[in-house]
Short mmCIF file of C-alpha atoms and ligand atoms in Angstrom, two decimals:
data_model
loop_
_atom_site.label_atom_id
_atom_site.label_comp_id
_atom_site.label_asym_id
_atom_site.label_seq_id
_atom_site.Cartn_x
_atom_site.Cartn_y
_atom_site.Cartn_z
CA MET A 1 114.99 28.39 69.31
CA ILE A 2 113.07 29.03 66.04
CA THR A 3 116.40 31.09 64.76
CA ASN A 4 118.73 28.34 65.34
CA ARG A 5 116.35 26.04 63.14
CA ILE A 6 115.53 28.49 60.52
CA THR A 7 119.62 29.03 60.50
CA ASN A 8 120.13 25.26 59.73
CA ALA A 9 117.67 24.74 57.55
CA PHE A 10 118.86 28.01 55.72
CA ALA A 11 122.62 26.46 55.58
CA THR A 12 121.37 23.11 54.56
CA GLN A 13 118.93 24.19 51.99
CA PHE A 14 120.85 26.63 50.51
CA ASP A 15 124.47 26.01 51.02
CA THR A 16 125.19 29.39 52.53
CA SER A 17 125.62 30.74 55.03
CA ASP A 18 124.48 34.13 57.93
CA PRO A 19 121.58 34.99 56.50
CA LEU A 20 120.06 38.42 57.44
CA VAL A 21 116.94 36.83 59.96
CA VAL A 22 114.07 38.96 60.11
CA ARG A 23 111.54 38.65 62.63
CA SER A 24 107.74 39.96 62.50
CA PRO A 25 105.11 39.44 64.47
CA GLY A 26 101.49 38.79 64.43
CA ARG A 27 99.00 40.39 66.18
CA VAL A 28 96.49 40.66 68.60
CA ASN A 29 93.30 43.79 68.33
CA ILE A 30 91.87 44.69 72.38
CA ILE A 31 88.67 46.04 70.55
CA GLY A 32 87.80 47.56 67.70
CA GLU A 33 87.36 44.98 64.71
CA HIS A 34 86.57 44.84 60.99
CA THR A 35 86.87 49.17 61.62
CA ASP A 36 90.16 50.07 59.65
CA TYR A 37 88.48 49.10 55.76
CA ASN A 38 85.42 51.63 57.08
CA GLU A 39 88.29 54.07 58.06
CA GLY A 40 87.31 53.67 61.85
CA PHE A 41 89.78 53.05 64.99
CA VAL A 42 91.58 50.07 65.95
CA LEU A 43 93.29 48.74 69.01
CA PRO A 44 95.76 45.48 67.89
CA ALA A 45 99.32 44.89 69.31
CA ALA A 46 102.52 42.32 68.17
CA ILE A 47 102.45 39.65 70.65
CA ASP A 48 105.13 37.37 71.08
CA LYS A 49 104.71 35.16 68.19
CA ALA A 50 106.18 35.49 65.43
CA ILE A 51 107.31 34.76 61.90
CA TYR A 52 110.67 34.11 60.71
CA VAL A 53 112.28 34.81 57.61
CA ALA A 54 115.99 34.42 56.77
CA VAL A 55 117.65 36.35 52.74
CA THR A 56 120.15 35.80 50.96
CA LYS A 57 121.25 37.37 47.26
CA ARG A 58 121.39 34.88 44.26
CA ASP A 59 123.75 35.36 41.38
CA ASP A 60 121.02 34.71 38.76
CA GLU A 61 117.20 36.33 38.64
CA LYS A 62 115.71 33.56 40.78
CA LEU A 63 113.84 33.27 44.08
CA HIS A 64 114.47 29.79 45.79
CA LEU A 65 111.53 29.97 49.10
CA HIS A 66 111.73 27.18 51.61
CA SER A 67 109.30 27.12 54.21
CA VAL A 68 110.64 25.15 57.68
CA ASP A 69 107.33 23.97 58.86
CA PHE A 70 105.79 22.27 55.75
CA ASN A 71 109.22 21.04 54.22
CA GLN A 72 108.68 22.68 51.39
CA ASN A 73 110.43 24.33 48.19
CA TYR A 74 109.62 26.98 45.14
CA VAL A 75 111.82 27.87 42.62
CA VAL A 76 110.46 30.66 39.73
CA ALA A 77 111.79 33.07 38.37
CA LEU A 78 111.26 36.53 39.15
CA THR A 79 110.10 37.73 36.03
CA ASP A 80 107.34 34.30 36.18
CA ILE A 81 105.82 35.41 39.10
CA GLN A 82 102.15 34.48 39.83
CA PRO A 83 99.76 34.39 42.84
CA THR A 84 99.76 30.64 44.12
CA ASP A 85 97.76 28.52 46.47
CA SER A 86 100.62 27.75 48.83
CA TRP A 87 101.76 29.26 51.65
CA ALA A 88 104.88 31.22 49.02
CA THR A 89 101.84 33.55 48.26
CA TYR A 90 102.26 36.22 50.39
CA ILE A 91 105.71 35.94 49.47
CA LEU A 92 105.47 36.55 46.28
CA GLY A 93 102.72 38.98 46.61
CA VAL A 94 105.00 41.30 48.39
CA ALA A 95 107.51 40.45 45.25
CA ASP A 96 105.55 41.48 43.19
CA GLN A 97 104.38 44.74 44.43
CA LEU A 98 108.42 45.65 44.87
CA ILE A 99 108.48 45.23 41.51
CA LYS A 100 105.14 46.50 39.95
CA ARG A 101 106.57 49.69 42.55
CA GLY A 102 109.43 49.92 40.15
CA HIS A 103 111.95 48.48 42.96
CA SER A 104 115.16 47.36 41.79
CA ILE A 105 115.12 42.91 43.46
CA GLY A 106 116.93 40.47 41.99
CA GLY A 107 117.01 37.05 42.31
CA PHE A 108 117.82 35.93 46.76
CA ASN A 109 116.97 32.74 48.81
CA LEU A 110 114.77 33.29 51.34
CA ALA A 111 113.66 30.23 54.54
CA LEU A 112 110.46 30.71 56.30
CA ASP A 113 109.79 29.86 59.75
CA GLY A 114 107.52 30.97 63.32
CA ASP A 115 105.24 30.03 65.76
CA VAL A 116 102.31 32.23 64.41
CA PRO A 117 99.59 29.06 64.48
CA ILE A 118 97.93 29.68 61.25
CA GLY A 119 94.68 29.84 60.16
CA ALA A 120 93.60 31.58 64.56
CA GLY A 121 92.65 34.46 63.22
CA LEU A 122 96.73 36.14 64.58
CA SER A 123 97.71 37.49 61.37
CA SER A 124 100.19 35.29 60.22
CA SER A 125 99.67 36.00 56.82
CA ALA A 126 100.74 39.83 57.25
CA ALA A 127 103.33 38.90 59.47
CA VAL A 128 105.17 36.69 56.48
CA GLU A 129 104.45 40.21 54.13
CA CYS A 130 105.83 42.99 56.87
CA ALA A 131 109.04 39.62 57.45
CA THR A 132 109.75 39.49 53.76
CA VAL A 133 109.31 43.46 52.44
CA PHE A 134 111.73 44.29 55.27
CA ALA A 135 114.21 41.84 55.03
CA LEU A 136 113.88 42.59 50.77
CA ASN A 137 114.25 46.07 51.50
CA GLU A 138 117.31 45.51 53.46
CA LEU A 139 118.83 43.39 50.98
CA PHE A 140 118.60 45.20 48.42
CA ALA A 141 118.68 48.81 50.76
CA LEU A 142 115.76 50.19 48.91
CA SER A 143 115.42 52.63 51.22
CA ILE A 144 111.74 52.19 52.14
CA ASP A 145 110.15 53.78 55.19
CA LYS A 146 107.79 51.71 56.57
CA MET A 147 104.30 53.06 56.12
CA GLU A 148 105.46 52.13 52.84
CA MET A 149 106.13 48.56 53.94
CA VAL A 150 103.05 48.73 55.26
CA ARG A 151 100.96 49.50 52.47
CA ILE A 152 103.40 46.94 50.57
CA ALA A 153 102.54 44.48 52.67
CA GLN A 154 98.70 44.95 52.41
CA LYS A 155 98.91 45.31 49.05
CA ALA A 156 100.74 41.73 48.38
CA GLU A 157 97.18 40.59 50.90
CA HIS A 158 94.48 41.88 48.30
CA THR A 159 96.05 41.01 45.28
CA PHE A 160 98.13 37.60 46.12
CA ALA A 161 95.90 35.68 48.86
CA GLY A 162 92.20 37.61 47.13
CA VAL A 163 91.29 39.10 50.72
CA MET A 164 90.73 42.86 50.79
CA CYS A 165 92.05 43.47 54.03
CA GLY A 166 92.06 46.58 55.88
CA ILE A 167 95.70 47.97 56.98
CA MET A 168 95.43 46.26 61.28
CA ASP A 169 97.49 43.51 60.40
CA GLN A 170 100.23 44.40 59.11
CA PHE A 171 100.57 47.67 60.64
CA ALA A 172 100.49 46.08 63.79
CA SER A 173 103.02 44.43 62.96
CA MET A 174 105.40 46.32 61.16
CA PHE A 175 104.24 49.59 64.21
CA GLY A 176 103.89 47.13 67.36
CA LYS A 177 106.12 48.25 70.48
CA LYS A 178 106.51 46.11 74.21
CA ASP A 179 104.17 46.63 76.31
CA TYR A 180 102.13 48.93 74.32
CA VAL A 181 98.98 49.03 71.65
CA ILE A 182 98.51 50.80 69.57
CA LYS A 183 95.61 53.06 69.16
CA LEU A 184 95.65 53.90 65.18
CA ASP A 185 93.05 56.32 62.71
CA CYS A 186 93.10 54.04 59.66
CA ARG A 187 91.50 57.69 57.94
CA SER A 188 94.55 60.04 58.81
CA LEU A 189 96.91 56.76 59.61
CA GLU A 190 98.34 58.68 62.82
CA TYR A 191 98.38 56.29 65.87
CA GLU A 192 99.32 56.54 69.55
CA TYR A 193 101.46 53.81 71.85
CA VAL A 194 98.86 53.49 74.17
CA PRO A 195 100.32 51.42 78.09
CA LEU A 196 98.93 48.33 77.99
CA LYS A 197 98.64 47.96 81.85
CA LEU A 198 95.88 45.33 82.91
CA GLN A 199 96.03 45.29 86.72
CA GLY A 200 96.51 41.25 87.40
CA TYR A 201 95.18 40.37 84.17
CA LYS A 202 96.62 38.64 81.43
CA VAL A 203 95.14 38.69 77.72
CA VAL A 204 94.94 35.10 76.54
CA LEU A 205 94.42 34.02 73.11
CA LEU A 206 91.98 30.79 73.52
CA ASN A 207 91.94 29.17 70.19
CA THR A 208 88.98 27.56 68.31
CA ASN A 209 91.06 25.49 66.40
CA VAL A 210 88.76 26.50 63.69
CA LYS A 211 88.85 27.73 60.26
CA HIS A 212 85.40 27.64 58.61
CA SER A 213 86.18 28.16 54.53
CA LEU A 214 83.38 31.02 54.37
CA SER A 215 86.54 33.71 56.29
CA SER A 216 87.79 35.14 52.95
CA SER A 217 84.86 35.82 50.34
CA GLU A 218 82.90 36.83 53.89
CA TYR A 219 85.13 39.71 54.87
CA ASN A 220 85.34 40.19 51.21
CA THR A 221 81.02 40.74 51.51
CA ARG A 222 81.21 42.15 54.44
CA ARG A 223 83.55 44.90 52.58
CA GLN A 224 81.07 45.71 49.97
CA GLU A 225 77.92 45.65 51.80
CA CYS A 226 79.54 47.95 54.16
CA GLU A 227 80.36 50.00 50.96
CA GLN A 228 76.68 49.85 49.62
CA GLY A 229 75.74 51.59 52.32
CA VAL A 230 77.44 54.25 52.34
CA ALA A 231 76.60 54.76 48.85
CA TRP A 232 72.93 54.67 50.04
CA VAL A 233 73.97 57.34 53.24
CA LYS A 234 76.09 59.43 50.52
CA GLU A 235 72.67 60.43 48.26
CA HIS A 236 71.68 62.26 51.15
CA HIS A 237 75.04 63.61 52.50
CA PRO A 238 77.45 63.98 49.25
CA ASP A 239 80.16 65.01 52.58
CA VAL A 240 80.38 61.65 53.94
CA LYS A 241 83.02 58.73 52.02
CA SER A 242 83.36 55.75 54.78
CA LEU A 243 80.91 54.95 57.79
CA ARG A 244 83.53 56.87 59.94
CA ASP A 245 81.40 59.87 58.90
CA VAL A 246 78.11 58.01 59.04
CA THR A 247 75.72 58.07 62.82
CA LEU A 248 73.26 55.95 63.33
CA GLU A 249 70.81 58.98 62.59
CA MET A 250 71.56 59.02 59.23
CA LEU A 251 71.11 54.75 58.71
CA ASN A 252 67.63 54.55 60.84
CA GLN A 253 67.11 57.38 57.53
CA HIS A 254 68.72 56.02 54.51
CA VAL A 255 69.92 52.33 54.97
CA ALA A 256 66.86 50.62 57.33
CA THR A 257 65.05 51.60 54.08
CA LYS A 258 66.48 50.02 52.42
CA ASP A 259 68.05 46.58 53.57
CA GLN A 260 67.59 45.18 56.49
CA ILE A 261 71.10 43.00 56.17
CA VAL A 262 73.07 46.16 54.92
CA TYR A 263 71.62 48.48 57.88
CA ARG A 264 72.50 45.67 60.76
CA ARG A 265 75.87 45.80 59.40
CA CYS A 266 76.36 49.30 58.47
CA LYS A 267 74.84 50.02 62.04
CA TYR A 268 77.84 47.25 64.30
CA VAL A 269 80.81 49.43 62.55
CA VAL A 270 79.56 52.76 63.60
CA LYS A 271 78.98 51.50 67.65
CA GLU A 272 82.03 49.51 66.83
CA ASN A 273 84.21 53.29 66.47
CA GLU A 274 81.94 54.74 69.48
CA ARG A 275 83.09 51.17 71.35
CA LEU A 276 86.67 51.69 70.86
CA LEU A 277 87.21 55.39 71.12
CA LYS A 278 85.34 54.65 75.39
CA GLY A 279 87.04 51.16 75.27
CA CYS A 280 90.46 52.84 74.60
CA GLU A 281 89.78 55.68 77.23
CA GLU A 282 88.61 53.46 79.86
CA LEU A 283 91.98 51.75 79.69
CA GLN A 284 94.24 54.91 79.84
CA GLN A 285 91.85 55.79 82.82
CA GLY A 286 92.60 52.06 84.46
CA ASN A 287 89.25 51.60 84.37
CA ILE A 288 89.87 47.29 82.60
CA LYS A 289 86.48 46.14 83.74
CA ALA A 290 84.92 49.53 81.99
CA LEU A 291 86.59 48.13 78.83
CA GLY A 292 86.57 44.47 79.60
CA GLU A 293 82.40 44.74 79.25
CA ARG A 294 82.98 46.33 75.87
CA MET A 295 84.28 43.74 74.33
CA PHE A 296 81.85 41.11 75.39
CA GLN A 297 79.14 43.87 73.26
CA THR A 298 81.36 43.60 70.16
CA HIS A 299 81.16 40.36 69.98
CA GLU A 300 77.62 40.74 69.84
CA GLY A 301 77.40 42.34 67.66
CA LEU A 302 80.06 40.76 65.87
CA SER A 303 77.80 37.62 66.73
CA LYS A 304 74.64 38.81 65.77
CA ASP A 305 75.03 42.16 63.82
CA TYR A 306 77.48 41.16 61.92
CA GLU A 307 77.63 37.64 61.65
CA VAL A 308 81.44 36.98 61.30
CA SER A 309 81.56 34.65 64.29
CA CYS A 310 80.46 31.52 64.16
CA LYS A 311 79.26 28.33 66.73
CA GLU A 312 82.58 27.00 67.81
CA LEU A 313 83.67 31.51 68.82
CA ASP A 314 79.94 32.20 70.47
CA ILE A 315 80.62 28.48 72.75
CA LEU A 316 84.52 30.50 74.16
CA VAL A 317 82.41 33.43 74.58
CA GLU A 318 79.39 32.45 76.67
CA ALA A 319 81.32 30.17 78.40
CA VAL A 320 83.35 32.99 80.54
CA LYS A 321 80.13 35.11 80.14
CA ASP A 322 79.51 35.40 84.03
CA ASN A 323 82.86 34.12 85.03
CA ALA A 324 83.98 37.11 87.74
CA ASP A 325 88.00 36.01 86.83
CA VAL A 326 87.08 36.74 83.02
CA LEU A 327 86.84 40.71 82.31
CA GLY A 328 86.07 40.50 78.72
CA ALA A 329 86.11 38.54 75.42
CA ARG A 330 85.24 38.23 72.14
CA MET A 331 86.26 36.64 68.75
CA MET A 332 88.60 38.32 67.68
CA GLY A 333 90.10 39.31 63.89
CA GLY A 334 88.46 39.02 60.36
CA GLY A 335 86.11 35.79 61.71
CA PHE A 336 84.59 32.09 61.11
CA GLY A 337 86.39 30.88 63.54
CA GLY A 338 90.46 31.41 64.81
CA CYS A 339 91.06 32.96 68.77
CA THR A 340 88.92 34.69 71.25
CA ILE A 341 90.70 37.39 72.97
CA ASN A 342 90.19 37.07 77.05
CA LEU A 343 90.74 39.85 79.45
CA VAL A 344 91.61 36.99 83.22
CA LYS A 345 92.96 37.21 86.13
CA GLU A 346 95.88 35.39 85.76
CA GLU A 347 95.46 33.62 88.84
CA ALA A 348 92.70 32.02 87.29
CA ILE A 349 93.97 31.66 83.97
CA GLU A 350 95.12 27.74 84.13
CA ALA A 351 92.06 26.58 85.90
CA LEU A 352 90.15 28.50 83.98
CA ILE A 353 91.45 27.32 80.59
CA GLU A 354 91.19 23.56 82.36
CA LYS A 355 88.11 23.43 83.13
CA LEU A 356 86.97 25.18 79.46
CA ALA A 357 88.59 22.61 77.73
CA LYS A 358 86.54 20.23 78.82
CA VAL A 359 83.20 22.05 78.34
CA TYR A 360 84.55 23.18 74.90
CA LYS A 361 85.34 19.34 73.78
CA GLU A 362 82.00 17.73 75.10
CA ALA A 363 80.49 20.95 73.53
CA THR A 364 82.12 20.15 69.63
CA GLY A 365 84.42 17.74 69.82
CA LEU A 366 87.31 20.08 69.53
CA GLU A 367 90.52 19.87 71.02
CA LEU A 368 90.94 24.06 72.96
CA THR A 369 94.18 25.18 72.69
CA ALA A 370 95.35 28.82 75.05
CA TYR A 371 97.53 30.84 74.83
CA VAL A 372 99.03 33.96 77.32
CA ALA A 373 99.94 36.81 75.24
CA GLN A 374 102.93 38.66 76.21
CA ILE A 375 102.94 42.14 73.72
CA GLU A 376 106.38 42.79 72.08
CA ASN A 377 108.32 44.89 69.34
CA GLY A 378 107.55 44.16 65.74
CA THR A 379 108.79 43.99 62.42
CA GLU A 380 113.59 43.80 63.60
CA THR A 381 116.38 42.32 62.20
CA VAL A 382 117.18 39.36 65.20
CA THR A 383 120.79 40.18 64.54
CA GLN A 384 124.08 36.96 64.58
CA LYS A 385 124.58 37.21 67.89
CA GLU A 386 120.79 35.96 68.07
CA TYR A 387 120.48 33.62 66.24
CA SER A 388 124.24 32.52 66.86
CA HIS A 389 124.19 28.98 68.37
CA VAL A 390 128.08 28.86 69.52
C1 GAF B 401 91.59 40.38 59.56
C2 GAF B 401 91.56 41.52 57.95
F1 GAF B 401 92.96 41.67 57.48
C3 GAF B 401 91.95 43.17 58.95
O1 GAF B 401 92.65 43.23 58.06
C4 GAF B 401 90.63 43.67 59.87
O2 GAF B 401 90.22 43.37 58.84
C5 GAF B 401 90.19 42.50 60.46
O3 GAF B 401 89.92 41.15 59.97
C6 GAF B 401 88.96 42.26 60.93
O4 GAF B 401 88.87 43.93 62.18
O5 GAF B 401 91.84 40.24 60.39
#
């Protein structure tokens, strides 16, 4: 168990026991991709793969960090925190945000472990940030509410990882609820828990096991392209603040004439918001077949218009398109690698994975990894009882 492993590693590294242990999960997103930073809607859920941190206070003003996975240490003074290109940057980013926002923290020991695959589009970085901010909030009794913790985690990603992400990943990790997806309005931050009732179908994640290096630079470029589209519409409609307020008609009139690439990006986002609202209604009505079809449409848009897919993801979606046991499939998260999310009939999962692994290997030479995702609670403290192995 990871909780045992992390507490053992903690005791070995820091020569002290009984740390506070916090678990923060990765996430899936059923539909609503690249809509969060456009003030649209998303439909994510926290899953049963999670990051764990174990923390204790130190008497000095230093941060002593240890990654169990990498078997590496990182030590820095509180006054000297800088971004790095290692796993430590997400933790340092959170500490930096806390300090900048005037929260009083001292030195601490922190061990990091977990089973969220890195680079799989399941938001391992958001999970590290959320686990860290939650743990430090407890450790130093900072009284920060959950929504503010989400903002701190998101800002850490912007400033220390350089990805100008929206709020979805950190929100889902922090606010997840067992067996529910979250319909989040990324403009007002109002949210609703919707039961994920899949009637004999399961959420299956197929990991391409690739992460193309473009992912963060292209992500930031997409954000700018959307902002450009909004700026052009705004010249004629001053009330428009984001793509949330934009219609296809506005895009046809004011953006298509200026730049076809920006037009296609914006068109995808406007349509995706519509798909999410309809797809969420369908989920609530139990019409998951219709929701599944929308997932295929989302993939088409992400691949052709938003251009954040890649050969490996397209192969996996194409391979299940005409399979009666798969209601829907699409790439998930930022893109350029990572996982596809699939709604698959429970009895058919094993055979499907076996078949796809062969197809994928033949087409790409790569191994396919598959997970059946369970929907779990968001960030929480792991009690002493849960991790004690005596
Ligand atoms: C990444 C980002 F971190 C999210 O904010 C979101 O934009 C997602 O890509 C795409 O929907 O996971």
